[in-house]
Each structure stands twice: as structure tokens, then as C-alpha cells.
């Protein structure tokens, strides 16, 4: 088995699965869909593991797609540690989620069921293409396909108007990102006349080798637009909360583990560019930090459990952007892995709850689930603790690594983003705790739709359990953060991305990390007090109503965008329709027809029907001919 | 003498022409046309066209006009008709006709005639010379004309069939 | 002068015949334009055809070329055929409706 064939098979498995299910899936018995849908993802996972254990590293070209003059565009896959890492996350976590959705989507009828897994396989394929592509063109193709699959999956229950609108919103914002990516590729192509990674990066070996970095900065900013759109960072973030209209497995896969992490992958892959362009690189970190804080504050007031998790995702990805933005690529990618574990876990456990509650997602109507759905509650708790960053869960190690790198980075940027990140960690504890206490503790809410919720079936419980285990023990691969033990992820990734160029990971005095843990736990307890009722306090919506409103309205981003862009486009469109389309274009087209009709109508009157009139015209014609003859010959 | 013949029969032709377009009854119109045809045949004779003269009398005046007479007999006399619907028709027609004649007259002034071919005028227009022309050089048009007559005859028979109902 | 003919000892000019033919032709044209009885119209057409025949024969004599007379014979044949068909159509129409005025046949107006 040669490596290039295995690498290609990673893409071919989900593609084949998607084609099979799209073509025949709804006709075959349901068990075929249940096997093919997740099965192809696991096959890809196996192929990825093969590449991992054989330490494959190479740029495999399969065929030349465009050959025009001196420009050649091959279809090539770049298999290195970074892409294998991402593939493992995608196929591993993705495989668990697709397996989970076999049970979650069981209520769908035959064709819908096959359609769901078709879309999931298409998504997996697109995401794999994105991370495996060896040149910008296929990166963009994968990028766009991921956006498309996301549209399909968010709008899966297309009979719901809100789902369709959310899917549309996600797609439009993703397209904005696509445009940025394409323009960035154009800039790079114009500057370096290459579109393969190898071709472009070979020009960027050192800061000195690049004379004028202005086009590079421009390209970096444009690519950043794409990353920001896909990863739902400010200002292109408004689609992510609405995307929760999709089924819960979709939220888990796309909006926790994979699609939204594409932006982080992009910055890591383009690290030769970002290492040189300081402005764009700093922008990445600042955007990440601000988004992290911003999203965390909004999560405090959300009542829908999936929305809390959505804003939490936004916030955590902010952390990843923060990390890759300051140059700690490995730290950011480790958090990507950790986040994949615990966020998918949280979504899927929440999915169990939603499933048991007959699709009720309002947390205020839960309460007391700890006693009635013990396994799900335990796994959800593990996810929460991991999110907050409590030892020994994996979230602690990854968050710790990021904040440590930020703190000890020379320069003011590091310290600033550290402070923001620290504050965000506290707020994270608060909203996570609120989510936990409201949903699982206390007395069952009187508005509960189901009195005795049943636990999830095995096919849904096992992936959740696996992720819980991973979230618990995953930290061991990077315990170097604590000052001892392996740093498997860092050493694995540092081969392909720039290692942090400063001594990272050590807080001054070494106590602050424990401090962080304690603080975070404290905020969870605080949340308990407020929401589990031990402390009687006036809700702050009464104290500072404007703040409550500000947060509930998500800082009015949607309203601003609506007024600035949507209304403007609507106005332009209606002017275009009323004044251009109807008057000019329709006028020209219809007008031509009407002119022809009018002419014909007036000419028609010469056909009086009277024979003698016609003869008169004859004679008149003969007269004219005779007169002409006379003039000619005289 | 020849000029006198020309003047007499020329005038007769013109009078006949007026008769054709003036009489209200078709039968009188047809008879005027017969007068015109006979006058013209004499003029043909004057122009050394003996064969055409004979054919004009036998075929044209004798057969075609008889056909017209039969149809008129079939259709009956003309009845009273109201005023014409086309108001300007008469005036415009007179105008055009006059203009037309004027133009033809103007054309004839200063026209350059080609030199004649100098054939033997004794055999010009005789049956023999016409036959020679018709059956040698102009055989093809001759045959086509007979086909044309056949077509007209078949057409006429078909058109005057009664419906099989 | 090229237009002069010597007929029976007297000197004619071919233009006399041509003018006569032109006059007859004009009369026929007026008949077609002014009269409303379809039969009269057909007869007027025949008058026009006769005038053309006269022109042909006159030129034939002037040019001393037999083609004019042959053409006149052909014209006569065609005129006969056309009269036959025209009358057949007229008879056909008369079977269906009482046609006095050709202006009644105006169904093909635009």
C-alpha cells in the first residue's frame, strides 16, 4: 500500500459514501444507511491512522487539472503532520458524531434519513479536502464545499422557515469569507505566480528574502477574512447562533469540532505568511481575544442550551485564534483537539437531553435531570469541567498552554491578550456553571414537557461516553504544561508549524495556574448560588436592564447588519427592479415587440380587403415604374 | 386606302372599348368586346399577320367570347346595386388612367426604333412561316402552352363540380 | 425613319398602332378599376390582353421578326386559359352567394 493511494482513499471513502446514499440510499433498507453513513468515516479514520503510524510526509500530485502556458495547477494533496492531525480530528470526532446521529435522527423517514447521512458524508469529504489540499485552489474548493454542506445541514429541516433563514444567513456570510480567500489567492498569485503551497512558501523563507511585504500583508488580511467568516469570529459571527436550527449532531460536528476550526487550520497552514506579516498576525490575535470575551458575555443570558454552547464555541475559537495569532501554533491546535473532544461531548449530551425532552431546548424548563438521566448528566459534567479548565480534564491543559504562552510572550500584545483571555476564563466558568445548575440540578421545572425522561439508546450513549473518556484523560499527551511529562502534540506539530519562539508555558511563580483553576471553580460555585437558589439576589435584569438587553440582543450586531447591509441591498434591488428592470430592460424587450406590433397594425390597414383597391395600387406601382423608365431613358 | 381602313377600324375598336366599360348589362359588354376583337383582327391583317387574324376570330372571338356568353346566360342579368363603398375609387382611377396614358404617349416620343430585320414580306405572317417557327425554334413554349391549357381545363372541371353531399 | 411602315402602298407609322393599343389598354384598366360587376371586370381584363396583342403584332411587323406574332399566339392561349379558370371560380362563388358587387368579397381584410 503506497502512501499516495492511502492519502487519496481518505477522500474517496466519504465521497463514495455520499454518492451511494444520494443515489440509492432512500431505496435501500435503513440498515444500509446506518452502516454506510458512519462506516465510510471510520474507514477514512483508519486510513489516517495508517498515515500517522507510518509517519508519512509528502506532497502527492495525482493529475494536472489546468495546464495553460507556463501555469500548471495539479490536484495535489499535502500530507504532513498538520494535515494528519486535522484529519484525525475530523474523522475521529466526526466518526463518533456520525455514529451518534444514527440514533438521534432515527425519527426521520427513509429518504430524509439517507439525505442526512449523504450531507454528513459530503461535509466530511469537503472538510478533508480542505485540510489535505496542497494548493490554494483546492483549498478554496474545499472551503466553499464546506460552506455548502453547512447550508444543507443547517437547513435540513427545510419545512421550518427559521431553519431556512438560518442556513441562508450562514451561507451568505461564508461566501463573504470565500471572496476574501479568493482575493487573497489572487494577490499571492500575482505576486509570486504560484498557487501551490510549495510554490508560494518557497518564496517566503525568511523575512529578508521578501522585499516588499505590503502585498503579503494584503493577502494575509484577505485570507483572514475567510478564516473569520468560517470560524464565526467578530465581525462575521452572527450566523453561528442561528445555525443551531440544525439538528444537534450537525451542531456538534460542524459548529464545534470541525468547520469552525477551519479558520484556525488556515492560519496555521499559512504560518510562513503570517510569520512575516506582523500586522495581520497581530490582528488574528486581537480578533480572537475580543471575540472570546464578547461571546462569553453573551452566553451568560442565553436560555436555549444550544445557544449557550454556540457562544461558548465562538469564545473558545477565539482562544485558538489568540494562540495562533501570537505564534503559539501548537498550543492553538491542541486546544482545537481538546475543544473537539469536550464541545462535541457537550453538544451530544445536550442532544441526549433534547431528545429525551421531546425537542425542548429551553433550559429553564429542565431542572433535576441529575437524578433522572444519570449517565448523560455525568458526561455533561465532565464536558463542563473540561470547558472551564479544571484539572485533570483536557481543557485545563490546552487553555493553560495558551494563556501561559500569552503571558510569557515578550511584547505588549501577549500581555493584553492574556488579560482578556483570563477574564474570559472567569466568565466561562460563570456561564458554564449556570448552564449546569439550571439544567441538571434542583427541582424539576413545572414547565417540563416530559415527566420521566428516558436515557439515550446505546448507539447515542457510547460515542458520548468515548468522548467523555477522551476529555478526561486526553490531557496526558501534553502534561508538559505542568512542567513535566510528554508534550506530544507540540513536538508533533512543531515539525511543520513554527514553534513558539519564546520560552512558553511557564507562569511566573508557577502558582497562577492553580490560581486559575480555583478562580474558575469559584465562578461555577457562584453561578450555583445564583441559579440554584441558595443566594437570594435580585436578578440583575432588574438592576441593570440595559446591560441585560444589550447582551440579549447580542450587542445589536444583527440589527446593525440588518440596517447597514440588508436594507441597503433591498433598496438597491428594488430600485434596480423598478427603474432598471421594468423600465429599461423590459421596456426595450417588450417595447420592441410593441413597436413591431404597432407597425404591423398600421400596415395592416392597407389590406382593405377590396379587390379594386389592390388593383389601384398595382396601377400606381406600374405608373411609378413607367415614370422611372422614362426618366432613365430621356 | 389602307389608312382609311385603319381609321375606321381603329375608331370602332375605341368605341367598342368604351362600350365594354360603360354598359351596365354584362351581355352588352361582351358583345362590345366582340366588336373590339373583330376590329383588332382586321388591324392584324393590315399588319401582315394573316394567321393571327384568323386565330383571333376563330379562337378568341369565337370560342372565348362564347364561353363568356354561356356564363352570362347561366348567371342572369345584372341587378340593381347600391352606391359604391369606395368613395375615391372612380376619381383616382380616372386620374391614374390618364396619367398612365400620358406616360405611354411620352414614352413613344423620341423612342429609337431598332432597324428591321429585312425578311421577305411576302411570306411574313403566313401559316407556313408561323408553323416553321412554332414547331422548330419555339417547340418548347408551344408544348408548355398546351400543358397550360390542359391544366386550365382540369381546373375548370374541378371547380365547377357539385359537392358530393 | 425607322418607325415607318409601308402597308399596301401607304406610309404608316408604327406609333399609331401603339397609341391605339395604349388607349385600349387604358380603357381596360379603367374598367377593372371602376366597374364592380365581376364579369365586367373579367371582360375588361380580356380587353387589356387584346391591347397587348396589338402591340406585339405591331412591333413584329415593324421589326419584321416573326417572334412577336408567335408571342401573340401564346398570349391568346394564356388569356383563354385564364378566362376559363376565372369564370369557373365565378360560377362557383355564384352557387353559394349572390354576388353583384365585387366589394362584397372583402373577407380577407387585415
mmCIF file with all atom_site columns, N, CA, C and O in Angstrom, chain A residues 407-435:
data_model
loop_
_atom_site.group_PDB
_atom_site.id
_atom_site.type_symbol
_atom_site.label_atom_id
_atom_site.label_alt_id
_atom_site.label_comp_id
_atom_site.label_asym_id
_atom_site.label_entity_id
_atom_site.label_seq_id
_atom_site.pdbx_PDB_ins_code
_atom_site.Cartn_x
_atom_site.Cartn_y
_atom_site.Cartn_z
_atom_site.occupancy
_atom_site.B_iso_or_equiv
_atom_site.pdbx_formal_charge
_atom_site.auth_seq_id
_atom_site.auth_comp_id
_atom_site.auth_asym_id
_atom_site.auth_atom_id
_atom_site.pdbx_PDB_model_num
ATOM 1   N N  . UNK A 1 407 ? 1.076   34.931 28.320 1.00 0.00 ? 407 UNK A N  1
ATOM 2   C CA . UNK A 1 407 ? 1.625   35.713 29.423 1.00 0.00 ? 407 UNK A CA 1
ATOM 3   C C  . UNK A 1 407 ? 3.113   35.934 29.268 1.00 0.00 ? 407 UNK A C  1
ATOM 4   O O  . UNK A 1 407 ? 3.635   37.022 29.481 1.00 0.00 ? 407 UNK A O  1
ATOM 5   N N  . UNK A 1 408 ? 3.795   34.843 28.879 1.00 0.00 ? 408 UNK A N  1
ATOM 6   C CA . UNK A 1 408 ? 5.244   34.969 28.865 1.00 0.00 ? 408 UNK A CA 1
ATOM 7   C C  . UNK A 1 408 ? 5.800   35.428 27.534 1.00 0.00 ? 408 UNK A C  1
ATOM 8   O O  . UNK A 1 408 ? 6.992   35.477 27.340 1.00 0.00 ? 408 UNK A O  1
ATOM 9   N N  . UNK A 1 409 ? 4.952   35.795 26.621 1.00 0.00 ? 409 UNK A N  1
ATOM 10  C CA . UNK A 1 409 ? 5.439   36.283 25.332 1.00 0.00 ? 409 UNK A CA 1
ATOM 11  C C  . UNK A 1 409 ? 5.957   37.695 25.509 1.00 0.00 ? 409 UNK A C  1
ATOM 12  O O  . UNK A 1 409 ? 5.267   38.552 26.052 1.00 0.00 ? 409 UNK A O  1
ATOM 13  N N  . UNK A 1 410 ? 7.145   37.969 25.017 1.00 0.00 ? 410 UNK A N  1
ATOM 14  C CA . UNK A 1 410 ? 7.644   39.343 25.114 1.00 0.00 ? 410 UNK A CA 1
ATOM 15  C C  . UNK A 1 410 ? 6.788   40.276 24.273 1.00 0.00 ? 410 UNK A C  1
ATOM 16  O O  . UNK A 1 410 ? 6.323   39.919 23.218 1.00 0.00 ? 410 UNK A O  1
ATOM 17  N N  . UNK A 1 411 ? 6.605   41.442 24.765 1.00 0.00 ? 411 UNK A N  1
ATOM 18  C CA . UNK A 1 411 ? 5.818   42.408 23.999 1.00 0.00 ? 411 UNK A CA 1
ATOM 19  C C  . UNK A 1 411 ? 4.475   42.642 24.643 1.00 0.00 ? 411 UNK A C  1
ATOM 20  O O  . UNK A 1 411 ? 3.945   41.822 25.373 1.00 0.00 ? 411 UNK A O  1
ATOM 21  N N  . UNK A 1 412 ? 3.892   43.788 24.310 1.00 0.00 ? 412 UNK A N  1
ATOM 22  C CA . UNK A 1 412 ? 2.644   44.170 24.972 1.00 0.00 ? 412 UNK A CA 1
ATOM 23  C C  . UNK A 1 412 ? 1.471   43.349 24.471 1.00 0.00 ? 412 UNK A C  1
ATOM 24  O O  . UNK A 1 412 ? 0.492   43.156 25.189 1.00 0.00 ? 412 UNK A O  1
ATOM 25  N N  . UNK A 1 413 ? 1.550   42.855 23.259 1.00 0.00 ? 413 UNK A N  1
ATOM 26  C CA . UNK A 1 413 ? 0.408   42.114 22.713 1.00 0.00 ? 413 UNK A CA 1
ATOM 27  C C  . UNK A 1 413 ? 0.113   40.900 23.570 1.00 0.00 ? 413 UNK A C  1
ATOM 28  O O  . UNK A 1 413 ? -1.036  40.621 23.921 1.00 0.00 ? 413 UNK A O  1
ATOM 29  N N  . UNK A 1 414 ? 1.167   40.213 23.946 1.00 0.00 ? 414 UNK A N  1
ATOM 30  C CA . UNK A 1 414 ? 0.972   38.987 24.708 1.00 0.00 ? 414 UNK A CA 1
ATOM 31  C C  . UNK A 1 414 ? 0.230   39.251 25.997 1.00 0.00 ? 414 UNK A C  1
ATOM 32  O O  . UNK A 1 414 ? -0.729  38.566 26.351 1.00 0.00 ? 414 UNK A O  1
ATOM 33  N N  . UNK A 1 415 ? 0.658   40.275 26.698 1.00 0.00 ? 415 UNK A N  1
ATOM 34  C CA . UNK A 1 415 ? 0.067   40.559 27.990 1.00 0.00 ? 415 UNK A CA 1
ATOM 35  C C  . UNK A 1 415 ? -1.388  41.001 27.846 1.00 0.00 ? 415 UNK A C  1
ATOM 36  O O  . UNK A 1 415 ? -2.249  40.591 28.634 1.00 0.00 ? 415 UNK A O  1
ATOM 37  N N  . UNK A 1 416 ? -1.639  41.794 26.822 1.00 0.00 ? 416 UNK A N  1
ATOM 38  C CA . UNK A 1 416 ? -3.018  42.265 26.621 1.00 0.00 ? 416 UNK A CA 1
ATOM 39  C C  . UNK A 1 416 ? -3.957  41.096 26.373 1.00 0.00 ? 416 UNK A C  1
ATOM 40  O O  . UNK A 1 416 ? -5.002  40.964 27.013 1.00 0.00 ? 416 UNK A O  1
ATOM 41  N N  . UNK A 1 417 ? -3.574  40.257 25.463 1.00 0.00 ? 417 UNK A N  1
ATOM 42  C CA . UNK A 1 417 ? -4.474  39.152 25.146 1.00 0.00 ? 417 UNK A CA 1
ATOM 43  C C  . UNK A 1 417 ? -4.551  38.174 26.310 1.00 0.00 ? 417 UNK A C  1
ATOM 44  O O  . UNK A 1 417 ? -5.566  37.513 26.516 1.00 0.00 ? 417 UNK A O  1
ATOM 45  N N  . UNK A 1 418 ? -3.486  38.104 27.092 1.00 0.00 ? 418 UNK A N  1
ATOM 46  C CA . UNK A 1 418 ? -3.568  37.241 28.253 1.00 0.00 ? 418 UNK A CA 1
ATOM 47  C C  . UNK A 1 418 ? -4.630  37.744 29.203 1.00 0.00 ? 418 UNK A C  1
ATOM 48  O O  . UNK A 1 418 ? -5.430  36.962 29.732 1.00 0.00 ? 418 UNK A O  1
ATOM 49  N N  . UNK A 1 419 ? -4.607  39.068 29.433 1.00 0.00 ? 419 UNK A N  1
ATOM 50  C CA . UNK A 1 419 ? -5.584  39.631 30.366 1.00 0.00 ? 419 UNK A CA 1
ATOM 51  C C  . UNK A 1 419 ? -7.005  39.361 29.878 1.00 0.00 ? 419 UNK A C  1
ATOM 52  O O  . UNK A 1 419 ? -7.879  38.944 30.648 1.00 0.00 ? 419 UNK A O  1
ATOM 53  N N  . UNK A 1 420 ? -7.223  39.568 28.598 1.00 0.00 ? 420 UNK A N  1
ATOM 54  C CA . UNK A 1 420 ? -8.573  39.314 28.057 1.00 0.00 ? 420 UNK A CA 1
ATOM 55  C C  . UNK A 1 420 ? -8.924  37.840 28.202 1.00 0.00 ? 420 UNK A C  1
ATOM 56  O O  . UNK A 1 420 ? -10.043 37.474 28.585 1.00 0.00 ? 420 UNK A O  1
ATOM 57  N N  . UNK A 1 421 ? -7.950  36.992 27.893 1.00 0.00 ? 421 UNK A N  1
ATOM 58  C CA . UNK A 1 421 ? -8.204  35.561 27.990 1.00 0.00 ? 421 UNK A CA 1
ATOM 59  C C  . UNK A 1 421 ? -8.501  35.130 29.413 1.00 0.00 ? 421 UNK A C  1
ATOM 60  O O  . UNK A 1 421 ? -9.357  34.277 29.657 1.00 0.00 ? 421 UNK A O  1
ATOM 61  N N  . UNK A 1 422 ? -7.820  35.721 30.352 1.00 0.00 ? 422 UNK A N  1
ATOM 62  C CA . UNK A 1 422 ? -8.045  35.382 31.743 1.00 0.00 ? 422 UNK A CA 1
ATOM 63  C C  . UNK A 1 422 ? -9.450  35.784 32.166 1.00 0.00 ? 422 UNK A C  1
ATOM 64  O O  . UNK A 1 422 ? -10.166 34.990 32.799 1.00 0.00 ? 422 UNK A O  1
ATOM 65  N N  . UNK A 1 423 ? -9.809  37.007 31.811 1.00 0.00 ? 423 UNK A N  1
ATOM 66  C CA . UNK A 1 423 ? -11.155 37.456 32.159 1.00 0.00 ? 423 UNK A CA 1
ATOM 67  C C  . UNK A 1 423 ? -12.194 36.549 31.531 1.00 0.00 ? 423 UNK A C  1
ATOM 68  O O  . UNK A 1 423 ? -13.207 36.191 32.144 1.00 0.00 ? 423 UNK A O  1
ATOM 69  N N  . UNK A 1 424 ? -11.958 36.166 30.296 1.00 0.00 ? 424 UNK A N  1
ATOM 70  C CA . UNK A 1 424 ? -12.905 35.284 29.615 1.00 0.00 ? 424 UNK A CA 1
ATOM 71  C C  . UNK A 1 424 ? -13.021 33.956 30.340 1.00 0.00 ? 424 UNK A C  1
ATOM 72  O O  . UNK A 1 424 ? -14.103 33.387 30.455 1.00 0.00 ? 424 UNK A O  1
ATOM 73  N N  . UNK A 1 425 ? -11.896 33.469 30.848 1.00 0.00 ? 425 UNK A N  1
ATOM 74  C CA . UNK A 1 425 ? -11.944 32.183 31.546 1.00 0.00 ? 425 UNK A CA 1
ATOM 75  C C  . UNK A 1 425 ? -12.863 32.272 32.747 1.00 0.00 ? 425 UNK A C  1
ATOM 76  O O  . UNK A 1 425 ? -13.619 31.334 33.041 1.00 0.00 ? 425 UNK A O  1
ATOM 77  N N  . UNK A 1 426 ? -12.826 33.406 33.433 1.00 0.00 ? 426 UNK A N  1
ATOM 78  C CA . UNK A 1 426 ? -13.715 33.549 34.581 1.00 0.00 ? 426 UNK A CA 1
ATOM 79  C C  . UNK A 1 426 ? -15.169 33.549 34.148 1.00 0.00 ? 426 UNK A C  1
ATOM 80  O O  . UNK A 1 426 ? -16.028 32.873 34.730 1.00 0.00 ? 426 UNK A O  1
ATOM 81  N N  . UNK A 1 427 ? -15.450 34.305 33.115 1.00 0.00 ? 427 UNK A N  1
ATOM 82  C CA . UNK A 1 427 ? -16.840 34.354 32.640 1.00 0.00 ? 427 UNK A CA 1
ATOM 83  C C  . UNK A 1 427 ? -17.270 32.990 32.110 1.00 0.00 ? 427 UNK A C  1
ATOM 84  O O  . UNK A 1 427 ? -18.431 32.585 32.255 1.00 0.00 ? 427 UNK A O  1
ATOM 85  N N  . UNK A 1 428 ? -16.340 32.281 31.526 1.00 0.00 ? 428 UNK A N  1
ATOM 86  C CA . UNK A 1 428 ? -16.658 30.927 31.057 1.00 0.00 ? 428 UNK A CA 1
ATOM 87  C C  . UNK A 1 428 ? -17.132 30.066 32.202 1.00 0.00 ? 428 UNK A C  1
ATOM 88  O O  . UNK A 1 428 ? -18.126 29.332 32.074 1.00 0.00 ? 428 UNK A O  1
ATOM 89  N N  . UNK A 1 429 ? -16.407 30.166 33.298 1.00 0.00 ? 429 UNK A N  1
ATOM 90  C CA . UNK A 1 429 ? -16.836 29.392 34.449 1.00 0.00 ? 429 UNK A CA 1
ATOM 91  C C  . UNK A 1 429 ? -18.254 29.757 34.840 1.00 0.00 ? 429 UNK A C  1
ATOM 92  O O  . UNK A 1 429 ? -19.090 28.898 35.124 1.00 0.00 ? 429 UNK A O  1
ATOM 93  N N  . UNK A 1 430 ? -18.544 31.048 34.782 1.00 0.00 ? 430 UNK A N  1
ATOM 94  C CA . UNK A 1 430 ? -19.851 31.509 35.225 1.00 0.00 ? 430 UNK A CA 1
ATOM 95  C C  . UNK A 1 430 ? -20.962 30.964 34.345 1.00 0.00 ? 430 UNK A C  1
ATOM 96  O O  . UNK A 1 430 ? -21.939 30.381 34.833 1.00 0.00 ? 430 UNK A O  1
ATOM 97  N N  . UNK A 1 431 ? -20.851 31.114 33.073 1.00 0.00 ? 431 UNK A N  1
ATOM 98  C CA . UNK A 1 431 ? -21.984 30.694 32.236 1.00 0.00 ? 431 UNK A CA 1
ATOM 99  C C  . UNK A 1 431 ? -22.096 29.187 32.171 1.00 0.00 ? 431 UNK A C  1
ATOM 100 O O  . UNK A 1 431 ? -23.189 28.630 32.037 1.00 0.00 ? 431 UNK A O  1
ATOM 101 N N  . UNK A 1 432 ? -20.929 28.516 32.241 1.00 0.00 ? 432 UNK A N  1
ATOM 102 C CA . UNK A 1 432 ? -20.995 27.057 32.239 1.00 0.00 ? 432 UNK A CA 1
ATOM 103 C C  . UNK A 1 432 ? -21.697 26.563 33.490 1.00 0.00 ? 432 UNK A C  1
ATOM 104 O O  . UNK A 1 432 ? -22.542 25.657 33.429 1.00 0.00 ? 432 UNK A O  1
ATOM 105 N N  . UNK A 1 433 ? -21.323 27.180 34.597 1.00 0.00 ? 433 UNK A N  1
ATOM 106 C CA . UNK A 1 433 ? -21.977 26.774 35.823 1.00 0.00 ? 433 UNK A CA 1
ATOM 107 C C  . UNK A 1 433 ? -23.468 27.021 35.756 1.00 0.00 ? 433 UNK A C  1
ATOM 108 O O  . UNK A 1 433 ? -24.286 26.168 36.135 1.00 0.00 ? 433 UNK A O  1
ATOM 109 N N  . UNK A 1 434 ? -23.832 28.175 35.269 1.00 0.00 ? 434 UNK A N  1
ATOM 110 C CA . UNK A 1 434 ? -25.260 28.493 35.145 1.00 0.00 ? 434 UNK A CA 1
ATOM 111 C C  . UNK A 1 434 ? -25.962 27.434 34.322 1.00 0.00 ? 434 UNK A C  1
ATOM 112 O O  . UNK A 1 434 ? -27.029 26.939 34.690 1.00 0.00 ? 434 UNK A O  1
ATOM 113 N N  . UNK A 1 435 ? -25.321 27.082 33.197 1.00 0.00 ? 435 UNK A N  1
ATOM 114 C CA . UNK A 1 435 ? -25.936 26.084 32.326 1.00 0.00 ? 435 UNK A CA 1
ATOM 115 C C  . UNK A 1 435 ? -26.124 24.771 33.090 1.00 0.00 ? 435 UNK A C  1
ATOM 116 O O  . UNK A 1 435 ? -27.179 24.130 33.026 1.00 0.00 ? 435 UNK A O  1
#
